[in-house]
């Protein structure tokens, strides 16, 4: 289940235990047992590289992979917009909500939008293995 690397990319070195756990969880998710993984560590510890590896492994296993960076832009929900851009129904959900965007997008509005996105992601995951 090793992912195919893009031309010129370097092989992933180390983190055997973490990669074994991620491979196991990916297989489990493929059988209908989803999991949530939180990756933490000091700056420069390889968190981003591990997540890139996990996304590549998930894609190689047939999962639909959604990725984004952790930084927000000046537009509310910018990272979320980048995350769901490949999923038209989710992009439409955020676009539909764009009329209500102000600097004060928060509270009940943010909770409602987050709930709608989570429900749409869950529906998508019922149709195809999804890695976010």
mmCIF file of C-alpha atoms in Angstrom:
data_model
loop_
_atom_site.group_PDB
_atom_site.id
_atom_site.type_symbol
_atom_site.label_atom_id
_atom_site.label_comp_id
_atom_site.label_asym_id
_atom_site.label_seq_id
_atom_site.Cartn_x
_atom_site.Cartn_y
_atom_site.Cartn_z
ATOM 1 C CA UNK A 1 0.000 0.000 0.000
ATOM 2 C CA UNK A 2 2.964 2.341 -0.402
ATOM 3 C CA UNK A 3 1.843 5.417 -2.342
ATOM 4 C CA UNK A 4 3.242 6.276 -5.741
ATOM 5 C CA UNK A 5 5.485 9.320 -5.400
ATOM 6 C CA UNK A 6 5.483 12.178 -7.850
ATOM 7 C CA UNK A 7 8.541 12.445 -10.095
ATOM 8 C CA UNK A 8 11.356 14.127 -8.211
ATOM 9 C CA UNK A 9 9.796 13.699 -4.773
ATOM 10 C CA UNK A 10 11.862 12.301 -1.939
ATOM 11 C CA UNK A 11 10.955 9.041 -0.195
ATOM 12 C CA UNK A 12 9.458 9.301 3.273
ATOM 13 C CA UNK A 13 11.966 8.286 5.940
ATOM 14 C CA UNK A 14 11.090 7.213 9.489
ATOM 15 C CA UNK A 15 7.833 7.242 11.415
ATOM 16 C CA UNK A 16 7.325 3.510 10.848
ATOM 17 C CA UNK A 17 4.959 3.132 13.813
ATOM 18 C CA UNK A 18 2.872 6.129 12.796
ATOM 19 C CA UNK A 19 2.692 4.975 9.176
ATOM 20 C CA UNK A 20 1.721 1.450 10.260
ATOM 21 C CA UNK A 21 -1.079 2.891 12.390
ATOM 22 C CA UNK A 22 -2.272 5.121 9.537
ATOM 23 C CA UNK A 23 -2.249 2.178 7.091
ATOM 24 C CA UNK A 24 -4.276 0.143 9.600
ATOM 25 C CA UNK A 25 -6.795 2.946 10.124
ATOM 26 C CA UNK A 26 -7.114 3.429 6.379
ATOM 27 C CA UNK A 27 -7.895 -0.277 5.909
ATOM 28 C CA UNK A 28 -10.426 -0.070 8.745
ATOM 29 C CA UNK A 29 -12.051 3.004 7.183
ATOM 30 C CA UNK A 30 -12.359 1.063 3.949
ATOM 31 C CA UNK A 31 -14.501 -1.478 5.820
ATOM 32 C CA UNK A 32 -16.805 1.167 7.269
ATOM 33 C CA UNK A 33 -14.987 1.916 10.531
ATOM 34 C CA UNK A 34 -13.954 5.587 10.271
ATOM 35 C CA UNK A 35 -11.311 7.178 12.461
ATOM 36 C CA UNK A 36 -10.082 10.616 13.397
ATOM 37 C CA UNK A 37 -6.336 11.154 13.663
ATOM 38 C CA UNK A 38 -4.711 14.162 15.312
ATOM 39 C CA UNK A 39 -1.062 14.791 14.402
ATOM 40 C CA UNK A 40 0.852 16.953 16.867
ATOM 41 C CA UNK A 41 4.484 17.818 17.395
ATOM 42 C CA UNK A 42 7.118 20.487 17.529
ATOM 43 C CA UNK A 43 7.786 22.690 14.491
ATOM 44 C CA UNK A 44 9.944 20.810 12.003
ATOM 45 C CA UNK A 45 9.063 17.385 13.432
ATOM 46 C CA UNK A 46 7.647 16.172 10.106
ATOM 47 C CA UNK A 47 3.909 16.580 10.705
ATOM 48 C CA UNK A 48 3.248 18.004 7.239
ATOM 49 C CA UNK A 49 5.377 15.330 5.567
ATOM 50 C CA UNK A 50 3.511 12.599 7.472
ATOM 51 C CA UNK A 51 0.155 14.071 6.447
ATOM 52 C CA UNK A 52 1.284 14.295 2.794
ATOM 53 C CA UNK A 53 2.339 10.634 3.004
ATOM 54 C CA UNK A 54 -1.009 9.688 4.565
ATOM 55 C CA UNK A 55 -2.925 11.534 1.849
ATOM 56 C CA UNK A 56 -0.874 9.840 -0.867
ATOM 57 C CA UNK A 57 -1.431 6.429 0.775
ATOM 58 C CA UNK A 58 -5.168 7.091 1.017
ATOM 59 C CA UNK A 59 -5.337 8.125 -2.638
ATOM 60 C CA UNK A 60 -3.400 5.010 -3.657
ATOM 61 C CA UNK A 61 -5.996 2.960 -1.736
ATOM 62 C CA UNK A 62 -8.789 4.575 -3.745
ATOM 63 C CA UNK A 63 -9.868 7.253 -1.285
ATOM 64 C CA UNK A 64 -11.023 10.683 -2.338
ATOM 65 C CA UNK A 65 -8.548 12.990 -0.567
ATOM 66 C CA UNK A 66 -9.306 16.563 0.491
ATOM 67 C CA UNK A 67 -6.399 18.772 1.600
ATOM 68 C CA UNK A 68 -5.897 22.358 2.686
ATOM 69 C CA UNK A 69 -3.409 24.465 4.584
ATOM 70 C CA UNK A 70 -4.072 25.459 8.159
ATOM 71 C CA UNK A 71 -3.962 29.193 7.535
ATOM 72 C CA UNK A 72 -6.943 31.455 7.012
ATOM 73 C CA UNK A 73 -6.965 34.267 4.503
ATOM 74 C CA UNK A 74 -8.906 37.476 4.770
ATOM 75 C CA UNK A 75 -12.133 35.790 3.592
ATOM 76 C CA UNK A 76 -14.095 33.972 6.309
ATOM 77 C CA UNK A 77 -13.803 30.186 6.029
ATOM 78 C CA UNK A 78 -11.021 30.525 3.417
ATOM 79 C CA UNK A 79 -9.219 27.299 4.471
ATOM 80 C CA UNK A 80 -12.547 25.458 4.478
ATOM 81 C CA UNK A 81 -13.291 26.773 0.966
ATOM 82 C CA UNK A 82 -9.939 25.439 -0.277
ATOM 83 C CA UNK A 83 -10.597 22.101 1.431
ATOM 84 C CA UNK A 84 -13.980 21.507 -0.185
ATOM 85 C CA UNK A 85 -13.236 23.065 -3.593
ATOM 86 C CA UNK A 86 -13.010 19.623 -5.311
ATOM 87 C CA UNK A 87 -16.517 18.709 -4.082
ATOM 88 C CA UNK A 88 -19.065 20.758 -6.053
ATOM 89 C CA UNK A 89 -21.960 20.296 -3.618
ATOM 90 C CA UNK A 90 -19.808 21.529 -0.737
ATOM 91 C CA UNK A 91 -18.487 24.470 -2.728
ATOM 92 C CA UNK A 92 -22.078 25.403 -3.569
ATOM 93 C CA UNK A 93 -22.980 25.183 0.107
ATOM 94 C CA UNK A 94 -20.299 27.735 0.963
ATOM 95 C CA UNK A 95 -21.077 29.888 -2.078
ATOM 96 C CA UNK A 96 -24.748 29.946 -1.086
ATOM 97 C CA UNK A 97 -23.641 31.214 2.292
ATOM 98 C CA UNK A 98 -21.269 33.848 0.848
ATOM 99 C CA UNK A 99 -23.940 36.562 0.856
ATOM 100 C CA UNK A 100 -23.882 36.454 4.663
ATOM 101 C CA UNK A 101 -20.100 36.835 4.943
ATOM 102 C CA UNK A 102 -19.009 39.728 7.116
ATOM 103 C CA UNK A 103 -16.162 40.294 9.505
ATOM 104 C CA UNK A 104 -18.547 39.064 12.195
ATOM 105 C CA UNK A 105 -19.134 35.561 10.806
ATOM 106 C CA UNK A 106 -19.303 33.654 14.067
ATOM 107 C CA UNK A 107 -21.572 32.131 16.661
ATOM 108 C CA UNK A 108 -24.692 30.310 15.518
ATOM 109 C CA UNK A 109 -23.932 31.066 11.868
ATOM 110 C CA UNK A 110 -20.530 29.356 12.025
ATOM 111 C CA UNK A 111 -21.975 26.403 13.937
ATOM 112 C CA UNK A 112 -24.781 25.973 11.391
ATOM 113 C CA UNK A 113 -22.372 26.167 8.458
ATOM 114 C CA UNK A 114 -19.955 23.744 10.142
ATOM 115 C CA UNK A 115 -22.788 21.296 10.784
ATOM 116 C CA UNK A 116 -23.958 21.471 7.172
ATOM 117 C CA UNK A 117 -20.417 20.893 5.859
ATOM 118 C CA UNK A 118 -19.880 17.969 8.269
ATOM 119 C CA UNK A 119 -23.170 16.376 7.195
ATOM 120 C CA UNK A 120 -22.292 16.805 3.500
ATOM 121 C CA UNK A 121 -18.834 15.279 4.087
ATOM 122 C CA UNK A 122 -20.419 12.337 5.907
ATOM 123 C CA UNK A 123 -22.827 11.802 2.996
ATOM 124 C CA UNK A 124 -19.916 11.895 0.555
ATOM 125 C CA UNK A 125 -17.986 9.408 2.717
ATOM 126 C CA UNK A 126 -20.906 6.973 2.590
ATOM 127 C CA UNK A 127 -20.491 6.835 -1.194
ATOM 128 C CA UNK A 128 -16.676 6.651 -1.332
ATOM 129 C CA UNK A 129 -13.762 6.353 1.100
ATOM 130 C CA UNK A 130 -12.875 9.910 2.085
ATOM 131 C CA UNK A 131 -9.667 11.203 3.661
ATOM 132 C CA UNK A 132 -9.630 14.788 4.926
#
